[in-house]
Amino acid sequence: MEDAASARKVSLLCPICEAGEVTVLYPEARDYITKDPFQVLACKKCSTSWTHPVPGNLEPYYPRSYRRYNAIIIAILKLLYRRRVARWNRLFAKPGAALELGCGDGFMLNALRSLGWDVCGTERTEEMARFAREHFGLPVFVEGSQQIPHGKAFDLVIMFQVLEHLADPLPQLKRACSLLSEGGRLIIGVPNFASWQASYGGDGWFHLDVPRHLFHWSPDALREAASRCGLRVESISFASIEHDPYGWVQTILNRQFGNGNRLTRLLMRAERWQAKDIATLMLAALLSIPAFALSLISWACGRGAIMQGVLARR
Ligand SMILES: [Zn+2]
């Protein structure tokens, strides 16, 4: 009895600042794949928001098609990642050692290596590590079974589209901090819950993505979490061409036309195309122009849907 009560109490404490003033922001945000409902809770004190409850087993929420793209999208992503990585490279006088926590298919590490960086990555499972190892020959360590070389310090640690997937992000942030060399930088990319797109989309925001996204970060929440992990935020920027305009298109389709992320499910090949989807596709093409305009304006105003933080040790 006492255990159940204390569990309930713990779940209502902010996981970042531990304040007890928690509000239910969205009482019923649905996973667009399983249709399971989740709550989105928010801390009144530090503005951190998170998904509740955290499923005991997340595997059913990650279909095989999740983040599996066709050849054209992969070619575009490679190009965008090369540009992004070149900007990170300019933060340093010369290439050093880089580690990507949650490196996925390894496109960014591969791009960094081509600029002269000594790179390695981590992934959750052998299956997820295999592509980057076999396709690019990258050293990828599986979390829990293989250790990053002991004592190695990294000039650049990357957590890109990772922190929002963690139920308990502070230990991972502290670990990232401990892996940084003197003068090293930690790059964090996460959806921005304080964006215009998130405010407009509500529980139909494309990048809310419950329960895969367990944390919903804002610039304030990121600063709060960073300060608790011995880090400081040097800069936050918002331009993300691969996420932002598409996020607007899908979010507008969800809000105005009850699309329920069907366009995304079709593109992930999780659903079969039907005749009625032609109308959605045409609508999406039409929306892409205002979506680009909205993205550009939101970036300029610091309210883009994806944010990238550059952090350093305090
Ligand atoms: Zn808080």
Short mmCIF file of C-alpha atoms and ligand atoms in Angstrom, two decimals:
data_model
loop_
_atom_site.label_atom_id
_atom_site.label_comp_id
_atom_site.label_asym_id
_atom_site.label_seq_id
_atom_site.Cartn_x
_atom_site.Cartn_y
_atom_site.Cartn_z
CA MET A 1 0.00 0.00 0.00
CA GLU A 2 2.76 2.35 1.04
CA ASP A 3 4.77 1.39 -2.09
CA ALA A 4 1.86 2.20 -4.40
CA ALA A 5 1.35 5.56 -2.72
CA SER A 6 5.02 6.50 -2.94
CA ALA A 7 5.11 5.38 -6.61
CA ARG A 8 2.16 7.68 -7.33
CA LYS A 9 3.87 10.54 -5.55
CA VAL A 10 7.19 10.02 -7.40
CA SER A 11 5.41 10.01 -10.77
CA LEU A 12 4.00 13.45 -9.99
CA LEU A 13 7.35 15.03 -9.19
CA CYS A 14 9.09 16.88 -12.00
CA PRO A 15 11.86 14.51 -13.19
CA ILE A 16 14.21 17.45 -13.80
CA CYS A 17 13.73 19.96 -10.95
CA GLU A 18 11.79 17.63 -8.59
CA ALA A 19 9.12 20.27 -7.91
CA GLY A 20 5.68 18.89 -7.02
CA GLU A 21 3.60 21.36 -9.04
CA VAL A 22 2.64 19.19 -11.99
CA THR A 23 -0.28 19.85 -14.34
CA VAL A 24 -1.94 17.59 -16.92
CA LEU A 25 -1.39 19.39 -20.21
CA TYR A 26 -2.92 16.79 -22.54
CA PRO A 27 -5.13 14.20 -20.81
CA GLU A 28 -5.37 11.90 -23.83
CA ALA A 29 -2.61 12.14 -26.44
CA ARG A 30 -2.76 9.03 -28.61
CA ASP A 31 0.04 7.00 -30.14
CA TYR A 32 -0.71 7.14 -33.87
CA ILE A 33 0.50 3.57 -34.39
CA THR A 34 -1.21 1.59 -31.57
CA LYS A 35 -3.87 4.24 -30.68
CA ASP A 36 -2.95 3.80 -27.00
CA PRO A 37 -3.66 6.94 -24.89
CA PHE A 38 -1.04 8.76 -22.82
CA GLN A 39 -1.00 11.91 -20.75
CA VAL A 40 1.42 14.76 -21.23
CA LEU A 41 2.32 16.31 -17.88
CA ALA A 42 4.10 19.61 -17.32
CA CYS A 43 6.10 21.10 -14.45
CA LYS A 44 4.87 24.58 -13.54
CA LYS A 45 8.27 25.53 -12.15
CA CYS A 46 10.76 24.62 -14.90
CA SER A 47 8.38 24.00 -17.87
CA THR A 48 9.67 20.45 -18.48
CA SER A 49 6.96 18.21 -19.97
CA TRP A 50 6.87 14.44 -20.18
CA THR A 51 4.77 11.48 -21.24
CA HIS A 52 2.88 9.57 -18.56
CA PRO A 53 2.86 6.68 -17.93
CA VAL A 54 6.11 5.34 -19.38
CA PRO A 55 5.26 1.93 -20.95
CA GLY A 56 6.99 -1.00 -19.26
CA ASN A 57 7.94 -2.35 -22.67
CA LEU A 58 8.50 0.17 -25.46
CA GLU A 59 9.20 -2.37 -28.22
CA PRO A 60 5.55 -2.54 -29.50
CA TYR A 61 5.74 1.21 -30.08
CA TYR A 62 8.73 0.96 -32.42
CA PRO A 63 7.49 -0.73 -35.62
CA ARG A 64 10.13 -2.10 -37.98
CA SER A 65 9.39 0.76 -40.37
CA TYR A 66 10.16 3.46 -37.72
CA ARG A 67 12.82 5.78 -39.16
CA ARG A 68 13.22 3.50 -42.18
CA TYR A 69 13.34 5.68 -45.25
CA ASN A 70 13.43 5.09 -48.99
CA ALA A 71 16.51 5.77 -51.16
CA ILE A 72 15.48 9.31 -52.18
CA ILE A 73 14.91 10.43 -48.57
CA ILE A 74 18.21 8.82 -47.51
CA ALA A 75 20.06 10.75 -50.26
CA ILE A 76 18.48 14.04 -49.08
CA LEU A 77 19.26 13.26 -45.42
CA LYS A 78 22.91 12.51 -46.27
CA LEU A 79 23.22 15.91 -47.93
CA LEU A 80 21.57 17.72 -44.99
CA TYR A 81 23.67 15.85 -42.44
CA ARG A 82 26.88 16.77 -44.28
CA ARG A 83 25.89 20.45 -44.07
CA ARG A 84 25.01 20.17 -40.37
CA VAL A 85 28.21 18.33 -39.51
CA ALA A 86 30.27 20.95 -41.39
CA ARG A 87 28.77 23.62 -39.08
CA TRP A 88 29.75 21.59 -35.99
CA ASN A 89 33.24 21.15 -37.42
CA ARG A 90 33.62 24.94 -37.55
CA LEU A 91 33.24 25.09 -33.73
CA PHE A 92 36.71 23.53 -33.49
CA ALA A 93 40.18 24.64 -34.56
CA LYS A 94 40.92 21.12 -35.85
CA PRO A 95 39.14 17.74 -36.04
CA GLY A 96 39.32 15.63 -32.85
CA ALA A 97 37.50 12.64 -31.34
CA ALA A 98 33.71 12.42 -31.69
CA LEU A 99 31.15 10.12 -30.10
CA GLU A 100 27.49 9.91 -31.11
CA LEU A 101 25.24 8.40 -28.42
CA GLY A 102 22.42 6.73 -30.35
CA CYS A 103 24.08 6.98 -33.77
CA GLY A 104 21.33 5.21 -35.75
CA ASP A 105 22.42 4.42 -39.30
CA GLY A 106 25.67 6.35 -38.82
CA PHE A 107 25.19 9.02 -41.50
CA MET A 108 26.39 11.87 -39.29
CA LEU A 109 29.41 9.96 -37.96
CA ASN A 110 30.35 9.00 -41.50
CA ALA A 111 30.13 12.66 -42.57
CA LEU A 112 32.27 13.70 -39.57
CA ARG A 113 34.89 11.05 -40.37
CA SER A 114 35.17 12.42 -43.92
CA LEU A 115 36.21 15.75 -42.32
CA GLY A 116 39.06 14.06 -40.47
CA TRP A 117 37.37 13.22 -37.16
CA ASP A 118 38.13 10.05 -35.20
CA VAL A 119 34.57 8.75 -34.64
CA CYS A 120 32.61 6.08 -32.80
CA GLY A 121 28.98 5.59 -31.80
CA THR A 122 26.63 3.68 -29.53
CA GLU A 123 23.29 1.99 -30.17
CA ARG A 124 20.71 0.14 -28.06
CA THR A 125 20.82 -3.26 -29.78
CA GLU A 126 23.07 -5.34 -32.06
CA GLU A 127 20.44 -5.09 -34.79
CA MET A 128 20.47 -1.29 -34.66
CA ALA A 129 24.28 -1.18 -34.61
CA ARG A 130 24.68 -3.49 -37.59
CA PHE A 131 23.86 -1.04 -40.43
CA ALA A 132 26.42 1.59 -39.39
CA ARG A 133 29.06 -1.11 -38.86
CA GLU A 134 28.48 -2.98 -42.11
CA HIS A 135 27.54 -0.10 -44.41
CA PHE A 136 30.12 2.46 -43.23
CA GLY A 137 32.58 0.33 -41.24
CA LEU A 138 31.99 2.53 -38.18
CA PRO A 139 32.90 1.36 -34.66
CA VAL A 140 29.53 1.13 -32.89
CA PHE A 141 29.28 -0.12 -29.30
CA VAL A 142 26.07 -1.69 -28.00
CA GLU A 143 24.97 -0.05 -24.74
CA GLY A 144 25.10 -2.44 -21.79
CA SER A 145 27.20 -5.14 -23.45
CA GLN A 146 30.18 -3.23 -24.89
CA GLN A 147 31.95 -0.32 -23.25
CA ILE A 148 33.21 2.82 -24.89
CA PRO A 149 37.05 2.63 -24.57
CA HIS A 150 37.72 3.42 -20.91
CA GLY A 151 39.23 6.78 -20.11
CA LYS A 152 38.71 8.19 -23.59
CA ALA A 153 37.60 11.84 -23.70
CA PHE A 154 35.74 13.27 -26.66
CA ASP A 155 35.93 16.75 -28.16
CA LEU A 156 32.45 16.33 -29.56
CA VAL A 157 29.61 14.26 -28.08
CA ILE A 158 26.37 14.17 -30.05
CA MET A 159 22.89 13.26 -28.80
CA PHE A 160 20.74 13.91 -31.83
CA GLN A 161 17.04 13.03 -31.57
CA VAL A 162 17.90 10.90 -28.53
CA LEU A 163 17.11 12.84 -25.35
CA GLU A 164 13.37 12.95 -26.04
CA HIS A 165 13.30 9.12 -26.11
CA LEU A 166 14.75 8.65 -22.61
CA ALA A 167 12.56 8.10 -19.53
CA ASP A 168 15.32 9.33 -17.24
CA PRO A 169 17.48 11.81 -19.17
CA LEU A 170 19.57 13.33 -16.35
CA PRO A 171 21.91 10.33 -15.84
CA GLN A 172 22.56 10.22 -19.59
CA LEU A 173 23.28 13.95 -19.68
CA LYS A 174 25.68 13.57 -16.75
CA ARG A 175 27.37 10.68 -18.53
CA ALA A 176 27.69 12.74 -21.73
CA CYS A 177 29.22 15.54 -19.65
CA SER A 178 31.74 13.12 -18.11
CA LEU A 179 32.84 11.95 -21.57
CA LEU A 180 33.75 15.47 -22.75
CA SER A 181 37.36 16.57 -23.07
CA GLU A 182 38.51 19.92 -21.70
CA GLY A 183 36.90 22.44 -24.06
CA GLY A 184 34.68 19.71 -25.57
CA ARG A 185 31.15 20.36 -26.82
CA LEU A 186 27.94 18.39 -26.42
CA ILE A 187 25.43 18.81 -29.26
CA ILE A 188 21.81 18.07 -28.44
CA GLY A 189 18.99 17.98 -30.99
CA VAL A 190 15.41 17.62 -29.71
CA PRO A 191 11.87 18.71 -30.70
CA ASN A 192 10.96 22.10 -29.23
CA PHE A 193 7.81 21.92 -27.10
CA ALA A 194 7.83 25.73 -26.89
CA SER A 195 7.64 26.03 -30.69
CA TRP A 196 4.77 27.60 -32.62
CA GLN A 197 4.21 24.24 -34.30
CA ALA A 198 3.77 22.50 -30.92
CA SER A 199 1.40 25.22 -29.64
CA TYR A 200 -0.70 25.04 -32.79
CA GLY A 201 -0.72 21.24 -32.98
CA GLY A 202 -1.60 20.53 -29.32
CA ASP A 203 -1.94 16.78 -28.81
CA GLY A 204 -1.99 16.41 -32.63
CA TRP A 205 1.52 17.87 -33.04
CA PHE A 206 3.49 15.58 -35.32
CA HIS A 207 6.67 15.74 -33.20
CA LEU A 208 4.81 15.00 -29.92
CA ASP A 209 5.09 11.33 -30.95
CA VAL A 210 4.01 9.72 -27.65
CA PRO A 211 5.10 7.33 -26.23
CA ARG A 212 8.31 7.16 -28.29
CA HIS A 213 8.95 10.71 -27.12
CA LEU A 214 8.97 10.48 -23.33
CA PHE A 215 10.29 13.99 -22.77
CA HIS A 216 9.09 17.19 -24.43
CA TRP A 217 11.88 19.76 -24.20
CA SER A 218 11.77 23.53 -24.30
CA PRO A 219 14.83 25.83 -24.27
CA ASP A 220 14.13 26.59 -20.56
CA ALA A 221 13.86 22.88 -19.69
CA LEU A 222 17.12 22.16 -21.52
CA ARG A 223 18.91 24.94 -19.62
CA GLU A 224 17.51 23.63 -16.30
CA ALA A 225 18.58 20.05 -17.06
CA ALA A 226 22.01 21.20 -18.26
CA SER A 227 22.67 23.20 -15.11
CA ARG A 228 21.84 20.12 -12.98
CA CYS A 229 24.41 18.07 -14.91
CA GLY A 230 27.37 20.44 -14.71
CA LEU A 231 26.76 21.80 -18.20
CA ARG A 232 25.95 25.21 -19.61
CA VAL A 233 24.07 25.97 -22.82
CA GLU A 234 26.30 28.04 -25.15
CA SER A 235 23.71 28.47 -27.88
CA ILE A 236 20.37 27.20 -29.11
CA SER A 237 19.41 27.33 -32.79
CA PHE A 238 16.32 26.18 -34.60
CA ALA A 239 16.85 25.51 -38.32
CA SER A 240 15.98 21.91 -39.21
CA ILE A 241 14.96 21.59 -42.83
CA GLU A 242 14.28 17.84 -42.65
CA HIS A 243 11.93 18.07 -39.65
CA ASP A 244 10.29 21.48 -39.55
CA PRO A 245 8.41 21.97 -42.86
CA TYR A 246 7.22 18.36 -42.91
CA GLY A 247 6.12 18.74 -39.27
CA TRP A 248 3.96 21.70 -40.30
CA VAL A 249 2.38 19.77 -43.19
CA GLN A 250 1.51 16.74 -41.05
CA THR A 251 0.39 18.85 -38.07
CA ILE A 252 -1.94 20.98 -40.24
CA LEU A 253 -3.34 17.79 -41.82
CA ASN A 254 -3.93 16.40 -38.31
CA ARG A 255 -5.54 19.53 -36.92
CA GLN A 256 -7.65 20.62 -39.87
CA PHE A 257 -8.40 17.32 -41.63
CA GLY A 258 -8.22 14.67 -38.86
CA ASN A 259 -5.37 12.91 -40.68
CA GLY A 260 -3.99 11.25 -37.50
CA ASN A 261 -0.45 11.07 -39.01
CA ARG A 262 -1.78 8.84 -41.82
CA LEU A 263 0.49 10.54 -44.36
CA THR A 264 3.51 9.60 -42.22
CA ARG A 265 2.29 6.00 -41.82
CA LEU A 266 1.92 5.76 -45.61
CA LEU A 267 5.42 7.17 -46.18
CA MET A 268 6.82 4.71 -43.60
CA ARG A 269 5.02 1.96 -45.55
CA ALA A 270 3.11 1.05 -42.37
CA GLU A 271 -0.19 1.42 -44.28
CA ARG A 272 -1.38 0.55 -47.78
CA TRP A 273 -2.24 3.40 -50.13
CA GLN A 274 -5.95 3.85 -50.93
CA ALA A 275 -7.67 6.00 -53.57
CA LYS A 276 -8.67 8.58 -50.92
CA ASP A 277 -5.00 9.17 -50.08
CA ILE A 278 -4.43 10.90 -53.42
CA ALA A 279 -6.37 13.90 -52.03
CA THR A 280 -4.15 13.92 -48.90
CA LEU A 281 -1.03 13.80 -51.05
CA MET A 282 -2.21 16.73 -53.20
CA LEU A 283 -3.12 18.69 -50.08
CA ALA A 284 0.31 17.97 -48.59
CA ALA A 285 1.99 19.24 -51.78
CA LEU A 286 -0.06 22.45 -51.58
CA LEU A 287 0.72 22.90 -47.88
CA SER A 288 4.46 22.48 -48.41
CA ILE A 289 4.82 26.11 -49.57
CA PRO A 290 3.21 27.75 -46.50
CA ALA A 291 4.99 25.11 -44.38
CA PHE A 292 8.39 26.31 -45.63
CA ALA A 293 7.39 29.93 -45.01
CA LEU A 294 6.17 29.16 -41.47
CA SER A 295 9.39 27.25 -40.76
CA LEU A 296 11.63 30.10 -41.90
CA ILE A 297 9.71 32.68 -39.85
CA SER A 298 9.64 30.46 -36.74
CA TRP A 299 13.42 29.89 -37.00
CA ALA A 300 14.03 33.64 -37.22
CA CYS A 301 11.80 34.18 -34.15
CA GLY A 302 13.48 31.40 -32.14
CA ARG A 303 10.32 29.26 -32.15
CA GLY A 304 11.23 26.46 -34.58
CA ALA A 305 9.92 22.93 -34.05
CA ILE A 306 13.37 21.37 -33.58
CA MET A 307 16.13 22.91 -31.50
CA GLN A 308 19.83 22.28 -31.44
CA GLY A 309 21.77 23.14 -28.31
CA VAL A 310 25.53 23.48 -28.08
CA LEU A 311 26.58 22.71 -24.50
CA ALA A 312 29.91 22.78 -22.67
CA ARG A 313 31.12 21.84 -19.21
CA ARG A 314 30.74 24.60 -16.64
ZN ZN B 1 10.48 21.05 -13.09
#
